[in-house]
């Protein structure tokens, strides 16, 4: 009997997951190779293909494939099923990410060119060796960039991108009207504190430029084993922008190459071994986790019902939660608006996973200097902007959950008023605390909605015993938002400002909640 139960577990959850893992890793890698490497049908930022898509796609895939199977088992803790789900996502995503890195280097072909002029007559490959070349350090293009990073944008990353034209011979660089066929890239970077005075920042930036140019002047660009062609990425964009500032740039030739100083045979490193190790580790871990589960005999007898119809019904039920209905109108509209603006920004900027600061400022991000220059509308416009896909998803979850509980109690117009008021106060708190931080996101307004709910729970207007899911999600969202602010990149001033405003409004709206209780 015990052996039969073990075999049943393996049949229901272990074998299907292992097969899915192998199919996903190999299938995604095959599509990547066919569409982007072999036939070059698409041109997509490498970070999206190599990292973000392998990290995001397992979530919906496992939601419809693994989640129904997990329901066939008994869990001792309310969050154990979610832990199993998250671990499954990681076991699927990590080897896929590793495989893409290995795929790029392993399938990259090394082309031997007699001179750089032969680049026009050869199929495009990833790696090149040049027999005859001249890298011109005089007709360079330079792109400077300063980007806030770190805890609360507390640091500034200074970057200097230098693009050097590559010619076949030295005398070609002297000819009038000569254009470079390819560019040799060099990048210098340094990080400083963003909390320094403006004069100190400018002095450090000038010092960084001076030292970088000194290093560049001492650089021997001929010292490389082979060249790596950069694909679509933020580094490629910056180096191409640098090349465009050179007098020998021609828009028809946009190949950017980076030097590699190691043998070509060593390009893969230990990537394949790491992939095999992780897959083996995942198979063993998932086996142990599967054996630890206790099978629900009643549910297991219905295992045959795991067909396409059930996931389809779950999908329809999931989507129905976001439809406007009585007592739930403004919340879904706000969800749609935030999502639509993100999609429009993605199409307009050709970014999807994350937006650069320049795009955020163009669309209305909050910044003290600009607000003081009478661009007051930024205090509200930034509430509907999000800096990345994960930022958007996190805030949509918080908004949906808060609105689901709060809108039926407040009514649609009061909810909208609380949302906008808390968002406005959060924006003012941000520019009051941070001098040079770009602030965006609905989290300040959402913290305000949770602040109203916290005040009502504190006043006993929402009995804790009857609203435990609300309390748990409230504690999760608020604590996660504030804790992330301690580790960097999150505007805690806006979070605290929105939360404080929500607590105050929750106290002022106490009669509204009491009236709703009496009505029931």
PDB file of N, CA, C and O in Angstrom, residues 334-355 359-360 363 384-393 396:
ATOM      1  N   UNK A 334      -9.053  51.853 -12.200  1.00  0.00           N
ATOM      2  CA  UNK A 334      -7.691  52.269 -11.845  1.00  0.00           C
ATOM      3  C   UNK A 334      -6.666  51.218 -12.267  1.00  0.00           C
ATOM      4  O   UNK A 334      -5.565  51.554 -12.732  1.00  0.00           O
ATOM      5  N   UNK A 335      -7.028  49.941 -12.133  1.00  0.00           N
ATOM      6  CA  UNK A 335      -6.138  48.867 -12.593  1.00  0.00           C
ATOM      7  C   UNK A 335      -5.911  48.977 -14.095  1.00  0.00           C
ATOM      8  O   UNK A 335      -4.775  48.833 -14.577  1.00  0.00           O
ATOM      9  N   UNK A 336      -6.982  49.219 -14.848  1.00  0.00           N
ATOM     10  CA  UNK A 336      -6.872  49.328 -16.309  1.00  0.00           C
ATOM     11  C   UNK A 336      -6.014  50.529 -16.698  1.00  0.00           C
ATOM     12  O   UNK A 336      -5.178  50.444 -17.607  1.00  0.00           O
ATOM     13  N   UNK A 337      -6.230  51.674 -16.023  1.00  0.00           N
ATOM     14  CA  UNK A 337      -5.492  52.901 -16.366  1.00  0.00           C
ATOM     15  C   UNK A 337      -3.992  52.703 -16.141  1.00  0.00           C
ATOM     16  O   UNK A 337      -3.165  53.049 -16.991  1.00  0.00           O
ATOM     17  N   UNK A 338      -3.629  52.154 -14.975  1.00  0.00           N
ATOM     18  CA  UNK A 338      -2.208  51.930 -14.680  1.00  0.00           C
ATOM     19  C   UNK A 338      -1.581  50.977 -15.693  1.00  0.00           C
ATOM     20  O   UNK A 338      -0.455  51.196 -16.150  1.00  0.00           O
ATOM     21  N   UNK A 339      -2.311  49.919 -16.043  1.00  0.00           N
ATOM     22  CA  UNK A 339      -1.787  48.945 -17.003  1.00  0.00           C
ATOM     23  C   UNK A 339      -1.661  49.549 -18.395  1.00  0.00           C
ATOM     24  O   UNK A 339      -0.669  49.330 -19.100  1.00  0.00           O
ATOM     25  N   UNK A 340      -2.686  50.324 -18.805  1.00  0.00           N
ATOM     26  CA  UNK A 340      -2.671  50.930 -20.136  1.00  0.00           C
ATOM     27  C   UNK A 340      -1.518  51.914 -20.288  1.00  0.00           C
ATOM     28  O   UNK A 340      -0.825  51.922 -21.317  1.00  0.00           O
ATOM     29  N   UNK A 341      -1.294  52.744 -19.276  1.00  0.00           N
ATOM     30  CA  UNK A 341      -0.195  53.710 -19.343  1.00  0.00           C
ATOM     31  C   UNK A 341       1.140  52.980 -19.446  1.00  0.00           C
ATOM     32  O   UNK A 341       2.033  53.393 -20.198  1.00  0.00           O
ATOM     33  N   UNK A 342       1.299  51.873 -18.712  1.00  0.00           N
ATOM     34  CA  UNK A 342       2.537  51.102 -18.798  1.00  0.00           C
ATOM     35  C   UNK A 342       2.740  50.561 -20.213  1.00  0.00           C
ATOM     36  O   UNK A 342       3.848  50.622 -20.756  1.00  0.00           O
ATOM     37  N   UNK A 343       1.670  50.039 -20.831  1.00  0.00           N
ATOM     38  CA  UNK A 343       1.766  49.502 -22.193  1.00  0.00           C
ATOM     39  C   UNK A 343       2.124  50.609 -23.182  1.00  0.00           C
ATOM     40  O   UNK A 343       2.969  50.424 -24.072  1.00  0.00           O
ATOM     41  N   UNK A 344       1.499  51.780 -23.040  1.00  0.00           N
ATOM     42  CA  UNK A 344       1.803  52.906 -23.936  1.00  0.00           C
ATOM     43  C   UNK A 344       3.257  53.345 -23.786  1.00  0.00           C
ATOM     44  O   UNK A 344       3.927  53.645 -24.781  1.00  0.00           O
ATOM     45  N   UNK A 345       3.747  53.387 -22.551  1.00  0.00           N
ATOM     46  CA  UNK A 345       5.149  53.743 -22.324  1.00  0.00           C
ATOM     47  C   UNK A 345       6.084  52.716 -22.962  1.00  0.00           C
ATOM     48  O   UNK A 345       7.120  53.073 -23.529  1.00  0.00           O
ATOM     49  N   UNK A 346       5.698  51.441 -22.876  1.00  0.00           N
ATOM     50  CA  UNK A 346       6.526  50.378 -23.452  1.00  0.00           C
ATOM     51  C   UNK A 346       6.624  50.519 -24.969  1.00  0.00           C
ATOM     52  O   UNK A 346       7.703  50.403 -25.552  1.00  0.00           O
ATOM     53  N   UNK A 347       5.491  50.782 -25.621  1.00  0.00           N
ATOM     54  CA  UNK A 347       5.499  50.934 -27.075  1.00  0.00           C
ATOM     55  C   UNK A 347       6.247  52.195 -27.492  1.00  0.00           C
ATOM     56  O   UNK A 347       6.996  52.187 -28.478  1.00  0.00           O
ATOM     57  N   UNK A 348       6.059  53.278 -26.749  1.00  0.00           N
ATOM     58  CA  UNK A 348       6.682  54.543 -27.128  1.00  0.00           C
ATOM     59  C   UNK A 348       8.193  54.537 -26.919  1.00  0.00           C
ATOM     60  O   UNK A 348       8.932  55.137 -27.697  1.00  0.00           O
ATOM     61  N   UNK A 349       8.656  53.846 -25.883  1.00  0.00           N
ATOM     62  CA  UNK A 349      10.082  53.873 -25.537  1.00  0.00           C
ATOM     63  C   UNK A 349      10.847  52.655 -26.028  1.00  0.00           C
ATOM     64  O   UNK A 349      12.077  52.632 -25.946  1.00  0.00           O
ATOM     65  N   UNK A 350      10.109  51.630 -26.491  1.00  0.00           N
ATOM     66  CA  UNK A 350      10.708  50.367 -26.913  1.00  0.00           C
ATOM     67  C   UNK A 350      11.428  49.676 -25.753  1.00  0.00           C
ATOM     68  O   UNK A 350      12.385  48.932 -25.939  1.00  0.00           O
ATOM     69  N   UNK A 351      10.965  49.943 -24.536  1.00  0.00           N
ATOM     70  CA  UNK A 351      11.395  49.220 -23.345  1.00  0.00           C
ATOM     71  C   UNK A 351      10.177  48.497 -22.796  1.00  0.00           C
ATOM     72  O   UNK A 351       9.043  48.934 -22.982  1.00  0.00           O
ATOM     73  N   UNK A 352      10.419  47.401 -22.090  1.00  0.00           N
ATOM     74  CA  UNK A 352       9.291  46.630 -21.575  1.00  0.00           C
ATOM     75  C   UNK A 352       9.482  46.244 -20.111  1.00  0.00           C
ATOM     76  O   UNK A 352       8.602  46.457 -19.287  1.00  0.00           O
ATOM     77  N   UNK A 353      10.626  45.693 -19.782  1.00  0.00           N
ATOM     78  CA  UNK A 353      10.853  45.211 -18.423  1.00  0.00           C
ATOM     79  C   UNK A 353      11.081  46.374 -17.465  1.00  0.00           C
ATOM     80  O   UNK A 353      10.556  46.388 -16.354  1.00  0.00           O
ATOM     81  N   UNK A 354      11.862  47.369 -17.873  1.00  0.00           N
ATOM     82  CA  UNK A 354      12.158  48.521 -17.023  1.00  0.00           C
ATOM     83  C   UNK A 354      12.407  49.735 -17.909  1.00  0.00           C
ATOM     84  O   UNK A 354      12.893  49.608 -19.029  1.00  0.00           O
ATOM     85  N   UNK A 355      12.056  50.916 -17.383  1.00  0.00           N
ATOM     86  CA  UNK A 355      12.199  52.160 -18.142  1.00  0.00           C
ATOM     87  C   UNK A 355      13.368  52.977 -17.602  1.00  0.00           C
ATOM     88  O   UNK A 355      13.544  53.071 -16.376  1.00  0.00           O
ATOM     89  N   UNK A 359      12.868  58.370 -19.755  1.00  0.00           N
ATOM     90  CA  UNK A 359      11.503  58.056 -20.181  1.00  0.00           C
ATOM     91  C   UNK A 359      10.512  58.404 -19.080  1.00  0.00           C
ATOM     92  O   UNK A 359       9.443  58.982 -19.328  1.00  0.00           O
ATOM     93  N   UNK A 360      10.847  58.054 -17.838  1.00  0.00           N
ATOM     94  CA  UNK A 360       9.955  58.342 -16.717  1.00  0.00           C
ATOM     95  C   UNK A 360       9.728  59.845 -16.559  1.00  0.00           C
ATOM     96  O   UNK A 360       8.598  60.288 -16.307  1.00  0.00           O
ATOM     97  N   UNK A 363       7.337  61.216 -19.145  1.00  0.00           N
ATOM     98  CA  UNK A 363       5.936  60.839 -18.935  1.00  0.00           C
ATOM     99  C   UNK A 363       5.346  61.410 -17.648  1.00  0.00           C
ATOM    100  O   UNK A 363       4.171  61.167 -17.351  1.00  0.00           O
ATOM    101  N   UNK A 384       0.489  57.371 -11.571  1.00  0.00           N
ATOM    102  CA  UNK A 384       0.022  56.406 -12.572  1.00  0.00           C
ATOM    103  C   UNK A 384       1.173  55.833 -13.403  1.00  0.00           C
ATOM    104  O   UNK A 384       0.927  55.167 -14.401  1.00  0.00           O
ATOM    105  N   UNK A 385       2.415  56.094 -12.989  1.00  0.00           N
ATOM    106  CA  UNK A 385       3.579  55.581 -13.704  1.00  0.00           C
ATOM    107  C   UNK A 385       4.266  54.492 -12.885  1.00  0.00           C
ATOM    108  O   UNK A 385       4.224  54.511 -11.650  1.00  0.00           O
ATOM    109  N   UNK A 386       4.913  53.555 -13.584  1.00  0.00           N
ATOM    110  CA  UNK A 386       5.661  52.493 -12.915  1.00  0.00           C
ATOM    111  C   UNK A 386       6.977  52.277 -13.657  1.00  0.00           C
ATOM    112  O   UNK A 386       7.026  52.331 -14.885  1.00  0.00           O
ATOM    113  N   UNK A 387       8.033  52.030 -12.880  1.00  0.00           N
ATOM    114  CA  UNK A 387       9.360  51.960 -13.462  1.00  0.00           C
ATOM    115  C   UNK A 387       9.727  50.631 -14.078  1.00  0.00           C
ATOM    116  O   UNK A 387      10.656  50.556 -14.871  1.00  0.00           O
ATOM    117  N   UNK A 388       9.000  49.566 -13.732  1.00  0.00           N
ATOM    118  CA  UNK A 388       9.324  48.247 -14.258  1.00  0.00           C
ATOM    119  C   UNK A 388       8.083  47.368 -14.228  1.00  0.00           C
ATOM    120  O   UNK A 388       7.072  47.709 -13.594  1.00  0.00           O
ATOM    121  N   UNK A 389       8.171  46.245 -14.900  1.00  0.00           N
ATOM    122  CA  UNK A 389       7.050  45.305 -14.932  1.00  0.00           C
ATOM    123  C   UNK A 389       6.767  44.751 -13.543  1.00  0.00           C
ATOM    124  O   UNK A 389       5.596  44.635 -13.138  1.00  0.00           O
ATOM    125  N   UNK A 390       7.800  44.399 -12.789  1.00  0.00           N
ATOM    126  CA  UNK A 390       7.596  43.880 -11.441  1.00  0.00           C
ATOM    127  C   UNK A 390       6.986  44.940 -10.531  1.00  0.00           C
ATOM    128  O   UNK A 390       6.151  44.629  -9.672  1.00  0.00           O
ATOM    129  N   UNK A 391       7.390  46.180 -10.695  1.00  0.00           N
ATOM    130  CA  UNK A 391       6.816  47.296  -9.938  1.00  0.00           C
ATOM    131  C   UNK A 391       5.321  47.401 -10.204  1.00  0.00           C
ATOM    132  O   UNK A 391       4.505  47.548  -9.274  1.00  0.00           O
ATOM    133  N   UNK A 392       4.945  47.296 -11.467  1.00  0.00           N
ATOM    134  CA  UNK A 392       3.536  47.363 -11.844  1.00  0.00           C
ATOM    135  C   UNK A 392       2.747  46.202 -11.239  1.00  0.00           C
ATOM    136  O   UNK A 392       1.673  46.405 -10.650  1.00  0.00           O
ATOM    137  N   UNK A 393       3.255  44.977 -11.377  1.00  0.00           N
ATOM    138  CA  UNK A 393       2.537  43.794 -10.885  1.00  0.00           C
ATOM    139  C   UNK A 393       2.335  43.879  -9.379  1.00  0.00           C
ATOM    140  O   UNK A 393       1.242  43.588  -8.865  1.00  0.00           O
ATOM    141  N   UNK A 396      -0.352  46.506  -8.683  1.00  0.00           N
ATOM    142  CA  UNK A 396      -1.679  46.069  -9.109  1.00  0.00           C
ATOM    143  C   UNK A 396      -2.267  45.089  -8.105  1.00  0.00           C
ATOM    144  O   UNK A 396      -3.477  45.117  -7.822  1.00  0.00           O
TER     145      UNK A 396
END
